[in-house]
Every structure is written in C-alpha cells, then in structure tokens.
Amino acid sequence: MRILIKHVLAATEPKTALTVKGWVRTRRDSKGFSFLELNDGSCLANLQIVVDAGVPGADQLPHLTTGASAVIDGSLVPSPAQGQKWEMRASRVELIGPADTTYPLQKKGHTQEFLRTIAHLRPRSNLFGAIFRMRSRLAFAVHQFFQSRDFVYVHTPIITASDCEGAGEMFRVTALKGNPDEKPEADFFGKPTYLTVSGQLEGETFACALSNIYTFGPTFRAENSNTARHAAEFWMIEPEMAFCDLQGDMDLGEEFIREMARYALEHCAEDLALFGKFVDKGVQDRLKFVVERPFVRLPYTEAIGILQKSGKKFEFPVEYGLNLQSEHERFLTEEHCKSPVTVYNYPREIKPFYMRANDDAKTVTAMDVLVPGIGEVIGGAQREERLDQVLENLKFHKLKPEDYWWYVDLRRYGTVPHAGFGLGFERLLMFLTGVSNIRDVIPFARTPGNADF
Ligand code: 4AD
Ligand code: MG
C-alpha cells in the first residue's frame, strides 16, 4: 500500500515493503546507482531514494527525469547523508508518466510572476505546495474556531438579487442571449440577478434564528481594481451573532485573527519556515506578535486626526467623511501603531445601509481590522435592528424597502441587536504567509482581464 512521504519521513524505525508514489524532483547518477528525490505534495521535504542499477525497472531510470511520475517499492533505512534521518532503498521502480525537457519547472528559483503563467503546474513547486497546504489547514482551522464556539455553518446563496454592499460591483447572472436589461422579467429568475458580493443579509436571517452562525464561501466583485489585494472571486468568512454589539464584534474579529496566527505557528511550522526564508523574513515574528499583544482600537475620527498630523504625503486626501485608502490603513498599522488596528465608528455616508446609527447621528457602528502589510482584512458592523431606523437607512441610501422586505421583516418580528463581520480568506493567508500578491494565495486567480485555467 502506498504511504505518503510525510508519514514515511516521520517514521521512528526502519521499515520494509514500503511503496511511495510521486513526482521526481531530481535524479543524480553515480557509478552503479542513482539518487532520486521524490515529492508527493504531502510535505515540503523530498524523499531521497537510492536505486541500484540491477533492481527491476532500473532500465527506465533515464526516463525518470524532473517532473516524471513514478512508483517505487523498497525499504526505509537510516540515511548516512547530512540533514535527513531516512532514505529509501529501492527494490523496484516503475515509471508512470514521463516528462520531457519542456517541463517548465526544471530548476528552482522561478519568479512568482512566471509561475502565475503556469498555474496548472505551480502547485508542484516548493513555494506553492506550501501555500496551498497552508490554505487547506487554515480552512480547517476556520471551521474549528467557529464550531468549537457553537457557531452554525450556513450555506448562503451564490446567486442573489440584492447588492449587500450597495457598491454596484456585481457580476450579472443571466440565461438570456441578448441584452438582459431589456427584459429582465423574461430572464431565468424573472428579475435581474447577480453573483453575491456577501452572504451577510441571508446570514442575518439565520443568526436571528440559530443565534450564532458563520458562512465560508466564494464571493464575487466586479470592481476593476488591479491591485495586489483585490480579486474578482475570493472566499469570505462571515460570522453573525444575535444579541451582540460592536464591542462583542470587535472582540470576536480580533480573537479570530489571533487564533489563526496561533494555529499557523503550531500546525504549519515547516511551511512557515519556508516563507520566512524565501518570502518574508519577519513572518514568524509578526505572527508571534499578533498572538501575544492586544490590537489597538481607534475611532475613525481619531484615525483621521493621526493621519492629518502625521506629516506624511499621501496620494489620496485625508479628510473627515472620506474613506480610508490602503496607504492610510497601512500607515496606521505599520508606522503609527506598529500593531494590528481596529478602526470603528465611521461616517454614515461611506458605509452600507445595514449598519446601526450611532446616537451622534453622524457615525455608524462599523469596524475594520487593519493588519501590517495588507491593510483591511476584516470589515464588519453592528446591524441596525430598529424597524423605523432601518427603513430610514434604506431611504438615506436610496434603496427600495420592497426589495429588502424579508430583511426588514427581521426587525418586525422579534428583532435583536446583532453584529457580524466579513474576513477575506485570501487576505488572511497573505498576512499569515507574507505572500504579497493575492494571486499567489488562491489556486486560480480571477482578476480583471484574467480568467485563465
Ligand atoms: O468590507 P467588506 O466589503 O464587507 C462585507 O462584505 C460585509 N458584508 C461583511 C460582513 O459584515 N458580513 O468585505 C469584507 C472583507 C474585506 O475586509 C476584505 O478582507 C475582503 O472581504 N475583500 C476582498 N478580498 C479580496 N478581493 C476583494 N476584491 C475583496 N473585497 C473585500
Ligand atoms: Mg470593507
């Protein structure tokens, strides 16, 4: 039976009758024997395999080139080589699929830009293997975090008729051949529909029944921003809590990020070491810092004051009533606070209709968590739970109450204070790995002008 290389390398004693399967990273030939480095993606390390010239299948050795797939039987013995505990002595080798010299991953040290052009092969590189193993583990950690706190996982729809964020950045979904705007009533759903930008509105309905819920699924935004932090398709985690206010929301958001950093340090040490070496020297220290220290909290007004007094030249203006741009967010978290920062109570005009109005009548209970290297990773709020006020908010944002009738109903029947947030999974991964481009933490990036693979 085949054993994954990560388990082979974790052995505590020699083994016989072992079978491994994987892809050849390198082969070196000596007189009478060859060394193969085999990788099966289960861990960063390769298994070194010694193949004597006489063993069955050894005649195929010339075809066991970089990128070829192979099955090897043999035994596990202590390795005389430095830096590795075990190596395998082959008793039989079998070539499964050859790879000729056109295989693009011949040598180490390709740039991330080049590897993006071969997204179908890049998971076979050390760096991308590590990134996508970490992505999988962190997805598991997300579920563990919420499940262990009694949050219920809810699958919210991907096709929707409502623009949660009100930013008009939605992809149209249509079954019509011609212009869907001409006859939306003749379209598949009888009205204009889109790919969701957020599962929040539907999530709120479930929180107002099951108390604490979370979503974790794909979201879509047609914003034409070609930055290293925006993707047109990304995965969002959205918890929503009944009987919760802004304080509780900030507490959960900060605890969540801290737990993810702790999890990465504990369960992804080998991959993190690789990021520390080749991607971002400071990554491990940054994660330790996040685990150990409380986040700074700043009201929006105070954040504006800090930016205005900073003496820094920013590309975008800093003024009460304007959105914080990524350069402002990064100044606050990287230079001023030197810590993750939670900014809260933003002006009403620049935030969506669902946020709760504060007593000052100017601000709403919004909160964004900013982290070094990225800026915003979390956007959230306490929701407006008062019927008259939610109707007023819809009017203020020029939205039609009848389009949101079911959302408004939650305020009509047993309304409760509630709050939640959205965390972009790719931005979290960028923070945890130090990888600086969102295209490199998602298997197949969807960005303006690019839907390859
Ligand atoms: O701040 P946003 O727009 O908030 C919402 O969508 C709320 N409905 C969430 C909620 O309260 N339930 O987005 C939330 C997070 C951002 O902080 C960011 O991490 C990520 O989603 N995000 C993106 N990630 C990658 N590419 C994009 N284009 C993103 N837009 C938002
Ligand atoms: Mg936001």
Short mmCIF file of C-alpha atoms and ligand atoms in Angstrom, two decimals:
data_model
loop_
_atom_site.label_atom_id
_atom_site.label_comp_id
_atom_site.label_asym_id
_atom_site.label_seq_id
_atom_site.Cartn_x
_atom_site.Cartn_y
_atom_site.Cartn_z
CA MET A 1 0.00 0.00 0.00
CA ARG A 2 1.18 3.49 -0.82
CA ILE A 3 2.37 5.65 2.08
CA LEU A 4 2.55 9.43 1.85
CA ILE A 5 6.08 10.80 2.10
CA LYS A 6 5.24 12.95 5.13
CA HIS A 7 4.42 9.77 7.04
CA VAL A 8 7.45 7.95 5.66
CA LEU A 9 9.74 10.74 6.89
CA ALA A 10 8.09 10.78 10.31
CA ALA A 11 8.95 7.11 10.87
CA THR A 12 10.52 6.16 14.20
CA GLU A 13 12.09 2.92 12.98
CA PRO A 14 13.26 1.33 9.70
CA LYS A 15 10.59 -0.24 7.51
CA THR A 16 10.45 -2.86 4.78
CA ALA A 17 7.90 -3.41 2.00
CA LEU A 18 7.25 0.29 1.52
CA THR A 19 5.58 1.83 -1.55
CA VAL A 20 5.73 5.54 -2.39
CA LYS A 21 4.24 7.39 -5.36
CA GLY A 22 5.05 10.86 -6.55
CA TRP A 23 6.90 13.14 -8.94
CA VAL A 24 10.64 13.21 -9.50
CA ARG A 25 12.26 16.45 -8.45
CA THR A 26 15.82 15.50 -9.43
CA ARG A 27 17.91 12.50 -10.34
CA ARG A 28 21.65 12.14 -9.91
CA ASP A 29 23.51 9.18 -11.37
CA SER A 30 26.63 7.63 -9.91
CA LYS A 31 28.55 4.53 -10.84
CA GLY A 32 26.23 1.57 -10.27
CA PHE A 33 23.35 3.51 -8.66
CA SER A 34 21.19 6.66 -8.84
CA PHE A 35 19.69 9.07 -6.34
CA LEU A 36 16.09 10.15 -6.86
CA GLU A 37 14.43 12.98 -4.99
CA LEU A 38 10.71 12.20 -4.92
CA ASN A 39 7.96 14.58 -3.80
CA ASP A 40 4.27 13.75 -3.47
CA GLY A 41 3.00 17.09 -2.15
CA SER A 42 2.20 15.75 1.31
CA CYS A 43 5.02 17.82 2.77
CA LEU A 44 7.76 20.19 1.72
CA ALA A 45 10.59 17.66 2.05
CA ASN A 46 11.52 15.17 -0.68
CA LEU A 47 12.26 11.54 0.00
CA GLN A 48 15.73 10.52 -1.15
CA ILE A 49 15.69 7.16 -2.90
CA VAL A 50 18.76 5.10 -3.79
CA VAL A 51 18.24 2.91 -6.85
CA ASP A 52 20.86 0.27 -7.59
CA ALA A 53 21.50 -0.42 -11.26
CA GLY A 54 20.29 -4.01 -11.03
CA VAL A 55 16.80 -3.58 -9.47
CA PRO A 56 13.68 -4.31 -11.56
CA GLY A 57 12.69 -1.23 -13.56
CA ALA A 58 16.14 0.38 -13.26
CA ASP A 59 16.34 0.32 -17.06
CA GLN A 60 13.68 3.10 -17.00
CA LEU A 61 15.91 5.37 -14.91
CA PRO A 62 16.91 7.56 -17.90
CA HIS A 63 13.19 8.50 -18.20
CA LEU A 64 12.83 9.32 -14.50
CA THR A 65 13.60 12.95 -15.17
CA THR A 66 12.38 16.08 -13.38
CA GLY A 67 8.58 16.16 -13.43
CA ALA A 68 8.05 12.47 -14.27
CA SER A 69 5.74 10.40 -12.08
CA ALA A 70 6.84 7.12 -10.56
CA VAL A 71 6.02 4.35 -8.12
CA ILE A 72 8.84 2.97 -6.01
CA ASP A 73 8.90 -0.10 -3.76
CA GLY A 74 11.63 -0.60 -1.23
CA SER A 75 12.67 -0.24 2.37
CA LEU A 76 13.33 2.69 4.65
CA VAL A 77 16.82 2.84 6.16
CA PRO A 78 18.72 5.43 8.19
CA SER A 79 20.38 7.90 5.84
CA PRO A 80 24.13 8.46 6.04
CA ALA A 81 23.57 11.87 4.40
CA GLN A 82 23.57 15.09 6.42
CA GLY A 83 20.25 16.76 7.28
CA GLN A 84 17.95 13.81 6.70
CA LYS A 85 17.09 10.99 9.01
CA TRP A 86 15.80 8.47 6.45
CA GLU A 87 16.30 7.40 2.88
CA MET A 88 14.72 4.69 0.79
CA ARG A 89 16.49 1.75 -0.86
CA ALA A 90 14.50 0.83 -3.95
CA SER A 91 13.71 -2.81 -4.71
CA ARG A 92 11.63 -1.88 -7.78
CA VAL A 93 10.97 1.29 -9.74
CA GLU A 94 8.16 1.98 -12.18
CA LEU A 95 7.83 4.95 -14.47
CA ILE A 96 4.19 6.06 -14.63
CA GLY A 97 4.27 9.21 -16.76
CA PRO A 98 7.38 10.70 -18.35
CA ALA A 99 8.09 14.45 -18.51
CA ASP A 100 10.49 15.65 -21.17
CA THR A 101 12.83 18.63 -21.12
CA THR A 102 9.98 21.03 -21.95
CA TYR A 103 8.64 20.58 -18.38
CA PRO A 104 8.76 24.19 -17.15
CA LEU A 105 9.80 23.51 -13.54
CA GLN A 106 13.29 22.23 -14.33
CA LYS A 107 15.14 24.48 -11.94
CA LYS A 108 14.37 26.14 -8.64
CA GLY A 109 14.12 29.89 -8.31
CA HIS A 110 11.38 30.84 -10.77
CA THR A 111 9.69 34.15 -10.04
CA GLN A 112 6.14 34.21 -8.71
CA GLU A 113 5.14 36.17 -11.83
CA PHE A 114 6.39 33.39 -14.10
CA LEU A 115 4.74 30.71 -12.00
CA ARG A 116 1.39 32.52 -12.35
CA THR A 117 1.56 31.82 -16.09
CA ILE A 118 1.75 28.10 -15.33
CA ALA A 119 -0.87 27.99 -12.59
CA HIS A 120 -1.67 24.39 -13.57
CA LEU A 121 1.86 23.28 -12.62
CA ARG A 122 2.85 25.71 -9.88
CA PRO A 123 1.40 23.57 -7.03
CA ARG A 124 4.35 21.26 -7.78
CA SER A 125 6.84 23.93 -6.73
CA ASN A 126 8.04 24.12 -3.13
CA LEU A 127 6.55 27.55 -2.51
CA PHE A 128 3.10 26.88 -3.93
CA GLY A 129 2.89 23.44 -2.39
CA ALA A 130 3.48 25.12 0.97
CA ILE A 131 0.96 27.89 0.29
CA PHE A 132 -1.83 25.54 -0.71
CA ARG A 133 -1.19 23.07 2.10
CA MET A 134 -1.41 26.02 4.46
CA ARG A 135 -4.61 27.24 2.79
CA SER A 136 -6.20 23.85 3.40
CA ARG A 137 -5.13 23.70 7.04
CA LEU A 138 -6.33 27.22 7.70
CA ALA A 139 -9.72 26.45 6.13
CA PHE A 140 -9.99 23.60 8.61
CA ALA A 141 -8.91 25.94 11.43
CA VAL A 142 -11.65 28.40 10.46
CA HIS A 143 -14.30 25.72 10.86
CA GLN A 144 -12.74 24.51 14.09
CA PHE A 145 -12.67 28.04 15.50
CA PHE A 146 -16.38 28.60 14.91
CA GLN A 147 -17.64 25.06 15.53
CA SER A 148 -15.88 24.93 18.90
CA ARG A 149 -17.70 28.15 19.84
CA ASP A 150 -21.12 26.75 18.85
CA PHE A 151 -21.47 28.72 15.61
CA VAL A 152 -23.64 27.00 12.98
CA TYR A 153 -22.26 26.81 9.43
CA VAL A 154 -24.77 28.24 6.95
CA HIS A 155 -24.57 27.99 3.15
CA THR A 156 -25.85 31.28 1.78
CA PRO A 157 -26.77 31.56 -1.92
CA ILE A 158 -24.28 32.42 -4.61
CA ILE A 159 -26.92 33.81 -6.97
CA THR A 160 -28.75 36.77 -5.48
CA ALA A 161 -30.93 39.71 -6.41
CA SER A 162 -29.63 42.09 -3.71
CA ASP A 163 -26.45 44.16 -3.58
CA CYS A 164 -25.47 43.81 0.07
CA GLU A 165 -22.70 46.38 -0.01
CA GLY A 166 -24.53 48.82 -2.28
CA ALA A 167 -21.36 49.42 -4.26
CA GLY A 168 -22.80 48.25 -7.59
CA GLU A 169 -19.88 45.91 -8.19
CA MET A 170 -21.85 42.83 -9.11
CA PHE A 171 -21.48 40.31 -11.93
CA ARG A 172 -24.74 39.76 -13.77
CA VAL A 173 -26.15 36.24 -13.93
CA THR A 174 -28.40 35.69 -16.92
CA ALA A 175 -29.74 32.96 -19.17
CA LEU A 176 -30.81 35.43 -21.83
CA LYS A 177 -28.94 35.56 -25.11
CA GLY A 178 -29.47 39.25 -25.82
CA ASN A 179 -29.27 42.30 -23.55
CA PRO A 180 -30.61 41.14 -20.15
CA ASP A 181 -31.56 44.71 -19.21
CA GLU A 182 -34.18 44.81 -21.92
CA LYS A 183 -36.37 42.07 -20.49
CA PRO A 184 -35.20 41.08 -17.00
CA GLU A 185 -38.70 39.71 -16.28
CA ALA A 186 -38.20 37.20 -19.12
CA ASP A 187 -34.90 36.03 -17.63
CA PHE A 188 -34.43 32.75 -15.76
CA PHE A 189 -35.34 34.12 -12.32
CA GLY A 190 -37.84 36.69 -13.53
CA LYS A 191 -35.68 39.57 -12.33
CA PRO A 192 -32.09 40.79 -12.54
CA THR A 193 -29.74 38.51 -10.63
CA TYR A 194 -26.05 38.63 -9.76
CA LEU A 195 -23.22 36.69 -8.17
CA THR A 196 -23.22 37.57 -4.48
CA VAL A 197 -20.77 40.09 -3.01
CA SER A 198 -21.52 38.87 0.52
CA GLY A 199 -23.68 36.32 2.31
CA GLN A 200 -24.36 38.71 5.16
CA LEU A 201 -28.02 39.59 4.58
CA GLU A 202 -29.03 35.94 4.38
CA GLY A 203 -26.63 35.19 7.24
CA GLU A 204 -28.51 37.68 9.42
CA THR A 205 -31.76 35.78 8.91
CA PHE A 206 -30.11 32.63 10.24
CA ALA A 207 -28.45 34.41 13.18
CA CYS A 208 -31.92 35.70 14.09
CA ALA A 209 -32.97 32.06 14.48
CA LEU A 210 -29.90 29.99 15.40
CA SER A 211 -28.08 32.71 17.41
CA ASN A 212 -24.50 32.33 16.21
CA ILE A 213 -23.77 31.40 12.60
CA TYR A 214 -20.98 31.71 10.06
CA THR A 215 -20.63 31.39 6.33
CA PHE A 216 -17.48 30.41 4.43
CA GLY A 217 -17.80 30.51 0.68
CA PRO A 218 -16.93 32.21 -2.58
CA THR A 219 -17.88 35.85 -3.18
CA PHE A 220 -17.58 37.92 -6.32
CA ARG A 221 -16.82 41.54 -7.00
CA ALA A 222 -16.64 43.25 -10.36
CA GLU A 223 -14.50 46.09 -9.03
CA ASN A 224 -11.97 46.99 -11.64
CA SER A 225 -9.07 47.36 -9.22
CA ASN A 226 -5.92 45.74 -10.44
CA THR A 227 -4.18 45.71 -7.07
CA ALA A 228 -2.25 43.04 -5.22
CA ARG A 229 -5.09 42.82 -2.67
CA HIS A 230 -8.20 42.54 -4.86
CA ALA A 231 -9.58 39.52 -6.65
CA ALA A 232 -12.85 39.28 -8.58
CA GLU A 233 -13.52 35.91 -6.92
CA PHE A 234 -12.44 35.37 -3.34
CA TRP A 235 -13.53 33.42 -0.29
CA MET A 236 -15.14 35.17 2.62
CA ILE A 237 -15.85 34.07 6.18
CA GLU A 238 -18.84 35.87 7.68
CA PRO A 239 -19.87 35.23 11.29
CA GLU A 240 -23.09 36.79 12.54
CA MET A 241 -24.12 36.88 16.20
CA ALA A 242 -27.52 37.60 17.71
CA PHE A 243 -27.56 39.55 20.97
CA CYS A 244 -24.18 41.07 20.16
CA ASP A 245 -22.99 44.66 19.86
CA LEU A 246 -19.99 46.39 18.27
CA GLN A 247 -17.71 45.62 21.24
CA GLY A 248 -18.50 41.91 21.01
CA ASP A 249 -17.99 42.05 17.27
CA MET A 250 -14.53 43.63 17.60
CA ASP A 251 -13.64 41.12 20.32
CA LEU A 252 -14.51 38.18 18.06
CA GLY A 253 -12.75 39.60 15.00
CA GLU A 254 -9.52 40.19 16.90
CA GLU A 255 -9.67 36.82 18.65
CA PHE A 256 -10.26 35.13 15.30
CA ILE A 257 -7.14 36.63 13.71
CA ARG A 258 -5.10 35.86 16.82
CA GLU A 259 -6.27 32.22 16.81
CA MET A 260 -5.45 31.82 13.11
CA ALA A 261 -1.92 33.12 13.77
CA ARG A 262 -1.55 30.76 16.72
CA TYR A 263 -2.80 27.85 14.61
CA ALA A 264 -0.37 28.62 11.80
CA LEU A 265 2.58 28.76 14.21
CA GLU A 266 1.58 25.49 15.79
CA HIS A 267 0.44 23.43 12.80
CA CYS A 268 2.26 24.85 9.77
CA ALA A 269 5.78 25.29 11.17
CA GLU A 270 7.57 23.63 8.25
CA ASP A 271 5.77 25.67 5.60
CA LEU A 272 6.11 28.87 7.68
CA ALA A 273 9.86 28.30 7.88
CA LEU A 274 9.95 28.25 4.09
CA PHE A 275 8.02 31.54 3.90
CA GLY A 276 10.38 33.00 6.50
CA LYS A 277 13.34 32.02 4.34
CA PHE A 278 12.14 32.90 0.84
CA VAL A 279 9.15 35.22 1.09
CA ASP A 280 9.13 37.39 4.20
CA LYS A 281 11.84 37.21 6.85
CA GLY A 282 9.62 38.73 9.52
CA VAL A 283 6.64 36.43 9.12
CA GLN A 284 7.11 34.24 12.18
CA ASP A 285 7.89 37.17 14.48
CA ARG A 286 4.85 39.02 13.18
CA LEU A 287 2.59 36.10 13.95
CA LYS A 288 4.05 35.75 17.45
CA PHE A 289 3.49 39.45 17.99
CA VAL A 290 -0.17 39.13 16.96
CA VAL A 291 -0.68 36.18 19.29
CA GLU A 292 0.86 37.96 22.26
CA ARG A 293 -0.29 41.56 22.04
CA PRO A 294 -3.73 43.22 22.12
CA PHE A 295 -4.85 45.10 19.00
CA VAL A 296 -5.05 48.90 19.07
CA ARG A 297 -8.57 50.32 18.79
CA LEU A 298 -9.19 53.74 17.20
CA PRO A 299 -12.40 55.62 16.44
CA TYR A 300 -12.42 56.74 12.80
CA THR A 301 -12.30 60.41 13.84
CA GLU A 302 -9.13 59.79 15.84
CA ALA A 303 -7.59 57.87 12.93
CA ILE A 304 -8.23 60.84 10.63
CA GLY A 305 -6.57 63.14 13.19
CA ILE A 306 -3.49 60.91 13.37
CA LEU A 307 -3.19 60.80 9.58
CA GLN A 308 -3.57 64.57 9.26
CA LYS A 309 -0.94 65.24 11.92
CA SER A 310 1.45 62.61 10.54
CA GLY A 311 3.20 64.99 8.16
CA LYS A 312 3.17 62.19 5.58
CA LYS A 313 2.47 62.89 1.94
CA PHE A 314 -0.38 60.64 0.85
CA GLU A 315 -1.57 60.12 -2.70
CA PHE A 316 -5.24 60.33 -1.62
CA PRO A 317 -6.67 63.14 0.55
CA VAL A 318 -7.29 62.62 4.27
CA GLU A 319 -10.44 64.31 5.43
CA TYR A 320 -13.33 63.52 7.74
CA GLY A 321 -16.01 61.89 5.60
CA LEU A 322 -13.66 60.21 3.12
CA ASN A 323 -12.87 56.53 3.05
CA LEU A 324 -9.52 55.35 4.33
CA GLN A 325 -7.37 54.25 1.40
CA SER A 326 -4.98 51.37 1.64
CA GLU A 327 -1.99 53.76 2.04
CA HIS A 328 -3.74 55.34 5.07
CA GLU A 329 -4.60 51.98 6.56
CA ARG A 330 -1.04 50.81 6.17
CA PHE A 331 0.38 53.94 7.75
CA LEU A 332 -1.84 53.45 10.79
CA THR A 333 -0.98 49.80 11.28
CA GLU A 334 2.64 49.69 10.05
CA GLU A 335 4.06 53.03 11.09
CA HIS A 336 1.90 54.73 13.69
CA CYS A 337 0.59 51.87 15.85
CA LYS A 338 3.07 49.19 14.76
CA SER A 339 0.33 46.71 15.54
CA PRO A 340 -2.95 45.49 14.08
CA VAL A 341 -5.56 48.22 14.48
CA THR A 342 -9.33 48.12 14.70
CA VAL A 343 -10.90 51.34 13.40
CA TYR A 344 -14.57 51.87 14.33
CA ASN A 345 -17.48 54.33 14.14
CA TYR A 346 -17.18 55.50 10.53
CA PRO A 347 -19.24 58.31 8.94
CA ARG A 348 -22.65 57.13 7.83
CA GLU A 349 -22.27 58.30 4.21
CA ILE A 350 -19.39 56.00 3.35
CA LYS A 351 -20.82 52.78 4.81
CA PRO A 352 -23.68 50.48 3.73
CA PHE A 353 -27.33 50.83 4.79
CA TYR A 354 -27.36 47.94 7.24
CA MET A 355 -25.02 49.48 9.82
CA ARG A 356 -26.50 50.75 13.08
CA ALA A 357 -26.80 54.51 13.51
CA ASN A 358 -24.91 55.89 16.50
CA ASP A 359 -26.52 58.46 18.81
CA ASP A 360 -24.36 61.23 17.33
CA ALA A 361 -26.44 60.85 14.12
CA LYS A 362 -23.18 61.18 12.13
CA THR A 363 -21.49 57.84 12.51
CA VAL A 364 -22.43 54.17 12.27
CA THR A 365 -21.19 51.14 14.20
CA ALA A 366 -18.74 49.98 11.55
CA MET A 367 -15.42 48.35 12.31
CA ASP A 368 -12.48 47.45 10.08
CA VAL A 369 -9.50 45.43 11.28
CA LEU A 370 -6.23 46.51 9.64
CA VAL A 371 -3.03 44.49 9.69
CA PRO A 372 0.55 45.30 8.66
CA GLY A 373 1.43 44.53 5.06
CA ILE A 374 -2.17 44.33 3.92
CA GLY A 375 -4.45 46.95 5.44
CA GLU A 376 -8.09 45.86 5.81
CA VAL A 377 -8.67 42.16 6.44
CA ILE A 378 -11.99 42.45 8.26
CA GLY A 379 -14.98 44.69 7.60
CA GLY A 380 -17.93 44.42 9.94
CA ALA A 381 -20.58 46.18 11.97
CA GLN A 382 -23.34 46.05 14.50
CA ARG A 383 -26.51 45.91 12.39
CA GLU A 384 -29.43 48.32 12.56
CA GLU A 385 -32.08 46.33 14.45
CA ARG A 386 -34.70 49.11 14.86
CA LEU A 387 -37.52 48.94 12.34
CA ASP A 388 -38.02 52.68 11.87
CA GLN A 389 -34.28 53.29 11.63
CA VAL A 390 -33.61 50.54 9.09
CA LEU A 391 -36.37 52.00 6.90
CA GLU A 392 -34.76 55.41 7.29
CA ASN A 393 -31.37 53.96 6.36
CA LEU A 394 -32.77 52.41 3.17
CA LYS A 395 -34.22 55.79 2.22
CA PHE A 396 -30.95 57.55 3.03
CA HIS A 397 -29.05 55.17 0.73
CA LYS A 398 -31.73 55.43 -1.99
CA LEU A 399 -32.70 51.77 -1.77
CA LYS A 400 -36.25 50.45 -2.16
CA PRO A 401 -37.71 48.92 1.04
CA GLU A 402 -39.77 46.45 -1.04
CA ASP A 403 -36.54 44.94 -2.41
CA TYR A 404 -35.47 44.25 1.17
CA TRP A 405 -38.89 43.21 2.59
CA TRP A 406 -37.61 39.97 4.08
CA TYR A 407 -34.60 41.73 5.60
CA VAL A 408 -36.87 44.38 7.12
CA ASP A 409 -39.15 41.60 8.47
CA LEU A 410 -36.35 40.55 10.84
CA ARG A 411 -36.85 43.97 12.51
CA ARG A 412 -40.60 43.42 12.60
CA TYR A 413 -40.62 40.02 14.28
CA GLY A 414 -38.57 39.52 17.41
CA THR A 415 -35.77 41.89 16.49
CA VAL A 416 -32.49 41.66 18.44
CA PRO A 417 -29.25 43.60 18.49
CA HIS A 418 -26.84 41.67 16.31
CA ALA A 419 -23.44 42.07 14.72
CA GLY A 420 -21.01 40.35 12.43
CA PHE A 421 -18.12 40.78 10.05
CA GLY A 422 -16.55 39.52 6.87
CA LEU A 423 -12.95 38.37 6.63
CA GLY A 424 -11.33 37.86 3.24
CA PHE A 425 -9.69 34.42 3.43
CA GLU A 426 -7.02 35.31 0.86
CA ARG A 427 -6.07 38.47 2.73
CA LEU A 428 -5.75 36.43 5.91
CA LEU A 429 -3.48 33.99 4.05
CA MET A 430 -1.37 36.85 2.72
CA PHE A 431 -0.94 38.06 6.28
CA LEU A 432 -0.07 34.61 7.63
CA THR A 433 2.37 33.68 4.85
CA GLY A 434 3.88 37.05 3.96
CA VAL A 435 2.99 36.42 0.31
CA SER A 436 2.37 39.88 -1.08
CA ASN A 437 0.08 39.23 -4.04
CA ILE A 438 -3.45 37.84 -3.69
CA ARG A 439 -2.98 35.99 -7.00
CA ASP A 440 -0.50 33.72 -5.24
CA VAL A 441 -2.68 32.52 -2.35
CA ILE A 442 -5.70 31.43 -4.42
CA PRO A 443 -5.34 28.39 -6.70
CA PHE A 444 -6.63 30.08 -9.85
CA ALA A 445 -6.89 33.86 -9.62
CA ARG A 446 -9.75 35.73 -11.23
CA THR A 447 -8.70 39.34 -11.81
CA PRO A 448 -9.55 42.00 -14.42
CA GLY A 449 -8.60 40.62 -17.83
CA ASN A 450 -7.68 37.19 -16.49
CA ALA A 451 -9.78 34.04 -16.20
CA ASP A 452 -7.22 31.55 -17.46
CA PHE A 453 -7.21 27.96 -16.24
O1 4AD B 1 -15.60 45.10 3.91
P1 4AD B 1 -16.42 44.20 3.06
O2 4AD B 1 -16.90 44.72 1.76
O3 4AD B 1 -17.64 43.76 3.99
C1 4AD B 1 -18.70 43.00 3.62
O4 4AD B 1 -18.85 42.46 2.55
C2 4AD B 1 -19.66 42.76 4.75
N1 4AD B 1 -20.95 42.37 4.17
C3 4AD B 1 -19.12 41.69 5.67
C4 4AD B 1 -19.99 41.43 6.86
O5 4AD B 1 -20.13 42.28 7.70
N2 4AD B 1 -20.55 40.25 6.95
O6 4AD B 1 -15.62 42.86 2.78
C5 4AD B 1 -15.16 42.07 3.85
C6 4AD B 1 -13.73 41.61 3.62
C7 4AD B 1 -12.73 42.73 3.47
O7 4AD B 1 -12.32 43.21 4.72
C8 4AD B 1 -11.60 42.03 2.73
O8 4AD B 1 -10.81 41.26 3.60
C9 4AD B 1 -12.36 41.08 1.83
O9 4AD B 1 -13.64 40.90 2.38
N3 4AD B 1 -12.50 41.62 0.46
C10 4AD B 1 -11.76 41.23 -0.58
N4 4AD B 1 -10.77 40.31 -0.69
C11 4AD B 1 -10.23 40.12 -1.91
N5 4AD B 1 -10.60 40.77 -3.01
C12 4AD B 1 -11.60 41.70 -2.97
N6 4AD B 1 -11.98 42.30 -4.08
C13 4AD B 1 -12.22 41.97 -1.71
N7 4AD B 1 -13.21 42.78 -1.29
C14 4AD B 1 -13.36 42.55 0.02
MG MG B 2 -14.67 46.91 3.75
#
